[in-house]
């Protein structure tokens, strides 16, 4: 399937798929795991097919730094979901490829399961000052990362005001009132993001959607937490990510074809 898609795009395809049915957030270890896949042909343009509900901002910084270092021309294909910091990864690309089922989402950070928009309020300052300050710092980190990615990437020709408005909409609850809000292709375009919107019948999207569903089926059936895959190699992490202490530390496998 990967070779078939590459035949259409004339670009390498790398897959970063996090099981949507269990807890598999973006993590620091994913930088090295994904590097093994995308580093197969340095500096060459590639597509990253992404499925994730999000995860750590520190890990996301490492991921986007590594991806841009590998190539200044990588697109992110989202057949289904790239939510929260998954959307941040999309902002690092030169273009986001989306279809009828594609979802991005707001990137407001959470700490201790509480959104920073609540942590930063004067009322919360009196409840837990340490968490209040941490919320301010987390919000600042997210906004600065989003602005830097857009300023040096797909919105580099936009005005500072336009970028600021996009960052404010993505990183706060002023525009999207739920962290689970759906940002489809039309909404992403309205935000000023560079989006290639495909129909469900488009040969590229239909193949990417099928591949995405195949990964979802295998992950659910075999309890695979994450898949990192390219044309030449593949790595799977079984169960919840061992980095979080809930998975089997010996449950990952590397297969070279």
Short mmCIF file of C-alpha atoms in Angstrom, two decimals:
data_model
loop_
_atom_site.label_atom_id
_atom_site.label_comp_id
_atom_site.label_asym_id
_atom_site.label_seq_id
_atom_site.Cartn_x
_atom_site.Cartn_y
_atom_site.Cartn_z
CA UNK A 1 0.00 0.00 0.00
CA UNK A 2 2.83 2.39 0.83
CA UNK A 3 4.54 1.71 -2.48
CA UNK A 4 1.22 2.20 -4.28
CA UNK A 5 0.74 5.63 -2.65
CA UNK A 6 4.34 6.58 -3.41
CA UNK A 7 3.67 5.73 -7.04
CA UNK A 8 0.92 8.36 -7.06
CA UNK A 9 2.80 11.11 -5.24
CA UNK A 10 6.36 10.43 -6.44
CA UNK A 11 7.40 11.09 -2.84
CA UNK A 12 8.38 8.84 0.05
CA UNK A 13 5.61 7.99 2.50
CA UNK A 14 6.33 7.60 6.21
CA UNK A 15 3.66 6.54 8.69
CA UNK A 16 3.28 7.58 12.33
CA UNK A 17 0.13 5.90 13.65
CA UNK A 18 -1.00 6.01 17.30
CA UNK A 19 -3.75 3.58 18.31
CA UNK A 20 -6.94 5.64 18.80
CA UNK A 21 -8.44 3.03 21.15
CA UNK A 22 -5.85 3.15 23.99
CA UNK A 23 -3.61 5.73 25.70
CA UNK A 24 -0.76 6.34 23.25
CA UNK A 25 0.30 10.00 23.50
CA UNK A 26 3.19 11.55 21.61
CA UNK A 27 6.31 10.92 23.67
CA UNK A 28 10.03 11.71 23.75
CA UNK A 29 10.87 8.18 22.62
CA UNK A 30 8.91 8.73 19.41
CA UNK A 31 11.61 11.10 18.11
CA UNK A 32 14.10 8.22 17.77
CA UNK A 33 11.43 5.77 16.63
CA UNK A 34 10.24 8.04 13.81
CA UNK A 35 13.78 9.10 12.91
CA UNK A 36 14.56 5.52 11.93
CA UNK A 37 11.78 5.74 9.32
CA UNK A 38 12.15 9.25 7.89
CA UNK A 39 15.96 9.23 7.77
CA UNK A 40 16.07 6.61 5.01
CA UNK A 41 16.81 9.21 2.33
CA UNK A 42 18.14 12.43 3.85
CA UNK A 43 16.89 15.78 2.54
CA UNK A 44 14.51 14.19 0.03
CA UNK A 45 10.88 15.40 0.13
CA UNK A 46 8.50 13.05 1.92
CA UNK A 47 4.94 12.72 3.16
CA UNK A 48 4.09 11.90 6.76
CA UNK A 49 0.79 10.09 7.25
CA UNK A 50 -0.27 10.95 10.79
CA UNK A 51 -2.82 9.58 13.25
CA UNK A 52 -2.70 10.82 16.84
CA UNK A 53 -4.80 12.34 19.61
CA UNK A 54 -1.84 14.44 20.76
CA UNK A 55 0.64 14.30 23.64
CA UNK A 56 3.54 16.11 25.28
CA UNK A 57 4.57 19.53 23.97
CA UNK A 58 8.25 18.90 24.80
CA UNK A 59 8.11 15.73 22.71
CA UNK A 60 6.35 17.62 19.92
CA UNK A 61 9.15 20.20 19.84
CA UNK A 62 11.63 17.38 19.37
CA UNK A 63 9.56 15.73 16.66
CA UNK A 64 9.05 18.86 14.54
CA UNK A 65 12.71 19.83 14.91
CA UNK A 66 13.80 16.39 13.70
CA UNK A 67 11.33 16.33 10.79
CA UNK A 68 12.41 19.74 9.52
CA UNK A 69 16.08 18.82 9.89
CA UNK A 70 15.54 15.75 7.70
CA UNK A 71 13.82 17.72 4.93
CA UNK A 72 12.61 21.25 4.33
CA UNK A 73 9.79 19.81 2.22
CA UNK A 74 7.50 17.42 4.01
CA UNK A 75 3.71 17.29 3.84
CA UNK A 76 1.41 15.88 6.50
CA UNK A 77 -1.42 13.62 5.33
CA UNK A 78 -4.31 13.33 7.79
CA UNK A 79 -6.81 10.66 6.70
CA UNK A 80 -8.58 10.69 10.08
CA UNK A 81 -7.29 12.60 13.13
CA UNK A 82 -4.30 14.72 14.10
CA UNK A 83 -5.59 16.41 17.24
CA UNK A 84 -4.00 18.67 19.86
CA UNK A 85 -0.20 18.47 19.43
CA UNK A 86 -0.82 16.32 16.36
CA UNK A 87 -2.09 19.54 14.82
CA UNK A 88 1.15 21.20 15.92
CA UNK A 89 3.07 18.62 13.87
CA UNK A 90 0.88 19.57 10.90
CA UNK A 91 1.87 23.23 11.33
CA UNK A 92 5.51 22.22 10.82
CA UNK A 93 4.85 20.85 7.33
CA UNK A 94 4.78 22.68 4.04
CA UNK A 95 1.21 21.52 3.38
CA UNK A 96 -1.58 19.52 5.07
CA UNK A 97 -3.43 16.99 2.92
CA UNK A 98 -7.01 16.44 4.12
CA UNK A 99 -10.23 14.78 2.99
CA UNK A 100 -13.85 14.39 4.12
CA UNK A 101 -12.93 12.45 7.30
CA UNK A 102 -9.90 14.54 8.31
CA UNK A 103 -9.81 16.34 11.64
CA UNK A 104 -7.34 18.76 13.18
CA UNK A 105 -7.98 20.31 16.59
CA UNK A 106 -7.10 23.14 18.98
CA UNK A 107 -3.69 22.90 20.64
CA UNK A 108 -4.37 24.45 24.06
CA UNK A 109 -2.24 22.47 26.57
CA UNK A 110 -3.58 20.62 29.60
CA UNK A 111 -1.81 20.10 32.93
CA UNK A 112 -3.15 17.59 35.45
CA UNK A 113 -6.13 17.16 33.10
CA UNK A 114 -7.00 20.87 33.47
CA UNK A 115 -6.85 23.26 30.47
CA UNK A 116 -4.43 26.14 30.83
CA UNK A 117 -7.25 28.61 30.13
CA UNK A 118 -8.59 27.63 33.57
CA UNK A 119 -5.21 27.32 35.28
CA UNK A 120 -4.28 30.89 34.28
CA UNK A 121 -7.35 32.50 35.86
CA UNK A 122 -6.97 34.63 39.03
CA UNK A 123 -9.33 32.26 40.82
CA UNK A 124 -7.04 29.26 40.21
CA UNK A 125 -4.04 31.24 41.39
CA UNK A 126 -5.50 31.13 44.90
CA UNK A 127 -6.21 27.39 44.64
CA UNK A 128 -2.78 26.21 43.44
CA UNK A 129 -0.19 28.86 42.68
CA UNK A 130 2.42 26.38 41.39
CA UNK A 131 0.01 24.85 38.87
CA UNK A 132 -1.19 28.34 37.96
CA UNK A 133 2.37 29.40 37.05
CA UNK A 134 2.97 26.11 35.23
CA UNK A 135 -0.18 26.76 33.18
CA UNK A 136 1.09 30.20 32.18
CA UNK A 137 4.43 28.73 31.10
CA UNK A 138 2.79 25.87 29.18
CA UNK A 139 0.50 28.27 27.33
CA UNK A 140 3.43 30.51 26.44
CA UNK A 141 5.46 27.53 25.20
CA UNK A 142 2.61 26.36 22.95
CA UNK A 143 1.93 29.80 21.48
CA UNK A 144 5.59 30.49 20.81
CA UNK A 145 6.07 27.10 19.14
CA UNK A 146 2.98 27.54 16.95
CA UNK A 147 4.05 31.06 15.94
CA UNK A 148 7.60 29.94 15.12
CA UNK A 149 6.41 27.04 12.99
CA UNK A 150 3.96 29.21 11.04
CA UNK A 151 6.42 32.11 10.70
CA UNK A 152 9.07 29.85 9.20
CA UNK A 153 6.67 27.60 7.30
CA UNK A 154 3.27 27.70 5.66
CA UNK A 155 2.39 31.23 6.85
CA UNK A 156 5.76 32.89 6.31
CA UNK A 157 4.22 35.24 3.74
CA UNK A 158 1.32 36.17 6.00
CA UNK A 159 1.38 39.31 8.12
CA UNK A 160 2.28 39.21 11.78
CA UNK A 161 -1.33 40.10 12.57
CA UNK A 162 -2.66 37.17 10.53
CA UNK A 163 -0.30 34.72 12.24
CA UNK A 164 -1.16 36.12 15.64
CA UNK A 165 -4.88 35.64 14.98
CA UNK A 166 -4.32 32.05 13.86
CA UNK A 167 -2.23 31.24 16.93
CA UNK A 168 -4.79 32.84 19.23
CA UNK A 169 -7.61 30.79 17.71
CA UNK A 170 -5.67 27.53 17.90
CA UNK A 171 -4.10 27.95 21.34
CA UNK A 172 -7.00 29.38 23.38
CA UNK A 173 -10.74 28.82 23.83
CA UNK A 174 -11.68 32.18 22.32
CA UNK A 175 -12.64 30.64 18.98
CA UNK A 176 -12.89 26.88 19.53
CA UNK A 177 -14.65 26.29 22.83
CA UNK A 178 -13.75 22.61 23.24
CA UNK A 179 -10.40 20.86 23.06
CA UNK A 180 -12.13 18.21 20.95
CA UNK A 181 -13.49 20.69 18.41
CA UNK A 182 -13.24 19.50 14.81
CA UNK A 183 -11.18 21.60 12.42
CA UNK A 184 -11.95 20.27 8.95
CA UNK A 185 -10.23 21.22 5.70
CA UNK A 186 -12.41 24.29 5.11
CA UNK A 187 -11.87 25.59 8.66
CA UNK A 188 -8.13 24.93 8.46
CA UNK A 189 -7.99 26.90 5.21
CA UNK A 190 -9.96 29.73 6.83
CA UNK A 191 -7.33 29.84 9.59
CA UNK A 192 -4.73 30.60 6.93
CA UNK A 193 -3.14 27.16 6.89
CA UNK A 194 -1.92 25.69 3.61
CA UNK A 195 -4.34 22.85 2.94
CA UNK A 196 -4.80 20.52 0.00
CA UNK A 197 -8.41 19.36 0.22
CA UNK A 198 -9.23 16.07 -1.54
CA UNK A 199 -12.55 14.39 -2.23
CA UNK A 200 -13.30 10.92 -0.93
CA UNK A 201 -13.02 9.58 -4.49
CA UNK A 202 -9.57 11.06 -5.04
CA UNK A 203 -7.08 8.21 -5.70
CA UNK A 204 -4.58 9.54 -3.14
CA UNK A 205 -7.09 10.08 -0.36
CA UNK A 206 -8.96 6.81 -0.94
CA UNK A 207 -5.70 4.86 -0.68
CA UNK A 208 -4.55 6.76 2.42
CA UNK A 209 -7.96 6.22 4.03
CA UNK A 210 -7.79 2.48 3.33
CA UNK A 211 -4.27 2.27 4.76
CA UNK A 212 -5.37 4.20 7.84
CA UNK A 213 -8.29 1.78 8.41
CA UNK A 214 -5.96 -1.19 7.99
CA UNK A 215 -3.68 0.19 10.71
CA UNK A 216 -6.68 0.87 12.96
CA UNK A 217 -7.94 -2.70 12.48
CA UNK A 218 -4.56 -4.27 13.24
CA UNK A 219 -3.99 -2.01 16.26
CA UNK A 220 -7.34 -2.89 17.79
CA UNK A 221 -7.06 -6.62 17.02
CA UNK A 222 -3.45 -7.08 18.13
CA UNK A 223 -3.34 -4.37 20.82
CA UNK A 224 -0.59 -2.48 19.00
CA UNK A 225 -0.02 0.95 20.55
CA UNK A 226 2.00 2.69 17.85
CA UNK A 227 3.25 1.93 14.35
CA UNK A 228 6.19 3.62 12.63
CA UNK A 229 6.45 2.44 9.05
CA UNK A 230 8.02 3.18 5.71
CA UNK A 231 8.69 1.31 2.50
CA UNK A 232 11.84 -0.33 3.88
CA UNK A 233 11.23 -0.83 7.60
CA UNK A 234 8.57 -1.01 10.27
CA UNK A 235 8.41 -0.80 14.04
CA UNK A 236 5.49 -1.54 16.35
CA UNK A 237 5.01 -0.77 20.04
CA UNK A 238 2.59 -3.19 21.70
CA UNK A 239 0.11 -1.99 24.30
CA UNK A 240 0.29 1.38 26.00
CA UNK A 241 3.62 3.14 25.51
CA UNK A 242 6.25 1.59 27.86
CA UNK A 243 7.56 5.12 28.50
CA UNK A 244 4.48 5.68 30.67
CA UNK A 245 4.95 2.52 32.71
CA UNK A 246 1.79 0.76 31.52
CA UNK A 247 3.10 -1.21 28.57
CA UNK A 248 5.39 -4.17 28.10
CA UNK A 249 8.95 -2.88 27.91
CA UNK A 250 9.86 -5.96 25.90
CA UNK A 251 6.84 -5.69 23.67
CA UNK A 252 8.29 -3.61 20.85
CA UNK A 253 9.60 -5.16 17.70
CA UNK A 254 11.67 -3.96 14.78
CA UNK A 255 11.24 -5.61 11.41
CA UNK A 256 13.50 -4.85 8.47
CA UNK A 257 12.20 -5.90 5.07
#
